[in-house]
XYZ file of C-alpha atoms in Angstrom:
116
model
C 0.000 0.000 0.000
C 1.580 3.175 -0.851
C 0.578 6.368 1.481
C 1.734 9.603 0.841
C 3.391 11.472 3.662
C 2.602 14.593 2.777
C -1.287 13.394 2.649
C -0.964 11.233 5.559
C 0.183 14.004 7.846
C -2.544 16.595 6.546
C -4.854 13.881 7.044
C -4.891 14.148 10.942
C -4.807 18.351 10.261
C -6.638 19.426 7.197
C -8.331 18.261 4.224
C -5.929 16.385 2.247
C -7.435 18.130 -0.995
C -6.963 21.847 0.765
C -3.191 22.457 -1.071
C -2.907 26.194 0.654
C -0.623 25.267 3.531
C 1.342 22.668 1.762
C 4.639 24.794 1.525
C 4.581 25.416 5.190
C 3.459 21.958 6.252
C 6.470 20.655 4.100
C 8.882 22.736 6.356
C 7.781 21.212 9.390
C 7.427 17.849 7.783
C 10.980 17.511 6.555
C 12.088 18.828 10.081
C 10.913 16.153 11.711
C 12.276 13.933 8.999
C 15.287 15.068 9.597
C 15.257 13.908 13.383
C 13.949 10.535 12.367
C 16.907 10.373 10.329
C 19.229 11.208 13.793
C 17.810 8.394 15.297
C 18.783 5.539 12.625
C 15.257 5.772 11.035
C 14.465 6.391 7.276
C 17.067 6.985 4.045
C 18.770 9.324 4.273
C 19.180 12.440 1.921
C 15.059 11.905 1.908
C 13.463 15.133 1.114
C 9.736 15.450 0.675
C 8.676 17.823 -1.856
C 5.110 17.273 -2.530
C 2.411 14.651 -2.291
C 4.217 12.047 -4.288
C 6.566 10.494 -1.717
C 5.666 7.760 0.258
C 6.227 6.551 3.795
C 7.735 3.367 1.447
C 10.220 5.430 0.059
C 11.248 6.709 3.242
C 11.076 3.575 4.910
C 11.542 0.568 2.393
C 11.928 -2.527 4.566
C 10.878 -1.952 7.872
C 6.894 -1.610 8.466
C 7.114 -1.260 12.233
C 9.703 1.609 12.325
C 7.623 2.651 9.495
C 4.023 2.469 11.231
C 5.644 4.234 14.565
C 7.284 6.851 11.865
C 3.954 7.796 11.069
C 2.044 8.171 14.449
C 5.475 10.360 15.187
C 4.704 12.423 12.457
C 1.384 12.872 12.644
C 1.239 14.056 16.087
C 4.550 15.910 15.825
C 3.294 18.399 12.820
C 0.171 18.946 14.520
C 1.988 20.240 17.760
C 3.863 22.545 14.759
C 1.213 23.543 12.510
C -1.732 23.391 14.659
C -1.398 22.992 18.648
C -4.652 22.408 20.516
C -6.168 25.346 22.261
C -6.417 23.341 25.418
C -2.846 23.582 26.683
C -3.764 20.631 28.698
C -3.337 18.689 25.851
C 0.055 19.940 24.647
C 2.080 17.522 27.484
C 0.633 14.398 26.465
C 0.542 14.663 22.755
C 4.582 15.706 23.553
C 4.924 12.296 25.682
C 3.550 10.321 22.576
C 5.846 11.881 20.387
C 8.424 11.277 22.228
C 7.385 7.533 22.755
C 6.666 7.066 18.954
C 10.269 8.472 18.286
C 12.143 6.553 21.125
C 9.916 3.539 19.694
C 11.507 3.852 15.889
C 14.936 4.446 17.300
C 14.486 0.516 19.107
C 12.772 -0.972 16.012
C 16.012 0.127 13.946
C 18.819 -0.472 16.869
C 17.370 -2.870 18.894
C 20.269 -3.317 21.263
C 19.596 0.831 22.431
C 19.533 0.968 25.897
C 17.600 4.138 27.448
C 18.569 5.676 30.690
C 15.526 6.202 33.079
């Protein structure tokens, strides 16, 4: 199955037919690219320029890291592009973020040991 990550990421924010905030949702996606990349997650040199690369190009043989990529994504552009009103709700989406990207870094280096 072949997702876009552009679509998949405006798909938990906006329409994925509404193209007006695509340039700055791009910035903010290949950001966090970038850190998935610092944690041993996703090829690198991988920009995403528009809806026609997938979470399979990013992540070709690996559909954990790849499924965890994507909940790390999702929630980590929202906090960027769109942040709840309810700063309640900040802290927690952070945590899961933060989970999701500690998550990927174990599916790829599974001998990581985190400190407590």
């Amino acid at each position: 199955m072949t997702n876009s990550i552009l679509n998949t990421v405006k798909s938990g924010i906006i329409d994925k037919e509404y193209d007006v905030f695509d340039d700055e949702l791009l910035i903010w996606i290949n950001a966090e690219l970038s850190t998935l990349k610092q944690v041993g997650v996703g090829t690198k040199g991988f920009v995403v320029n528009g809806p026609d690369e997938t979470w399979e190009d990013f992540i070709p043989d690996n559909i954990e890291a790849r499924n965890l990529a994507i909940g790390y994504m999702k929630i980590r552009v929202r906090l960027r592009f769109d942040p709840p009103q309810n700063s309640a709700l900040i802290k927690p989406l952070e945590e899961s973020a933060q989970e999701y990207l500690v998550r990927c870094n174990y599916q790829v280096d599974p001998d990581t040991t985190f400190d407590e």
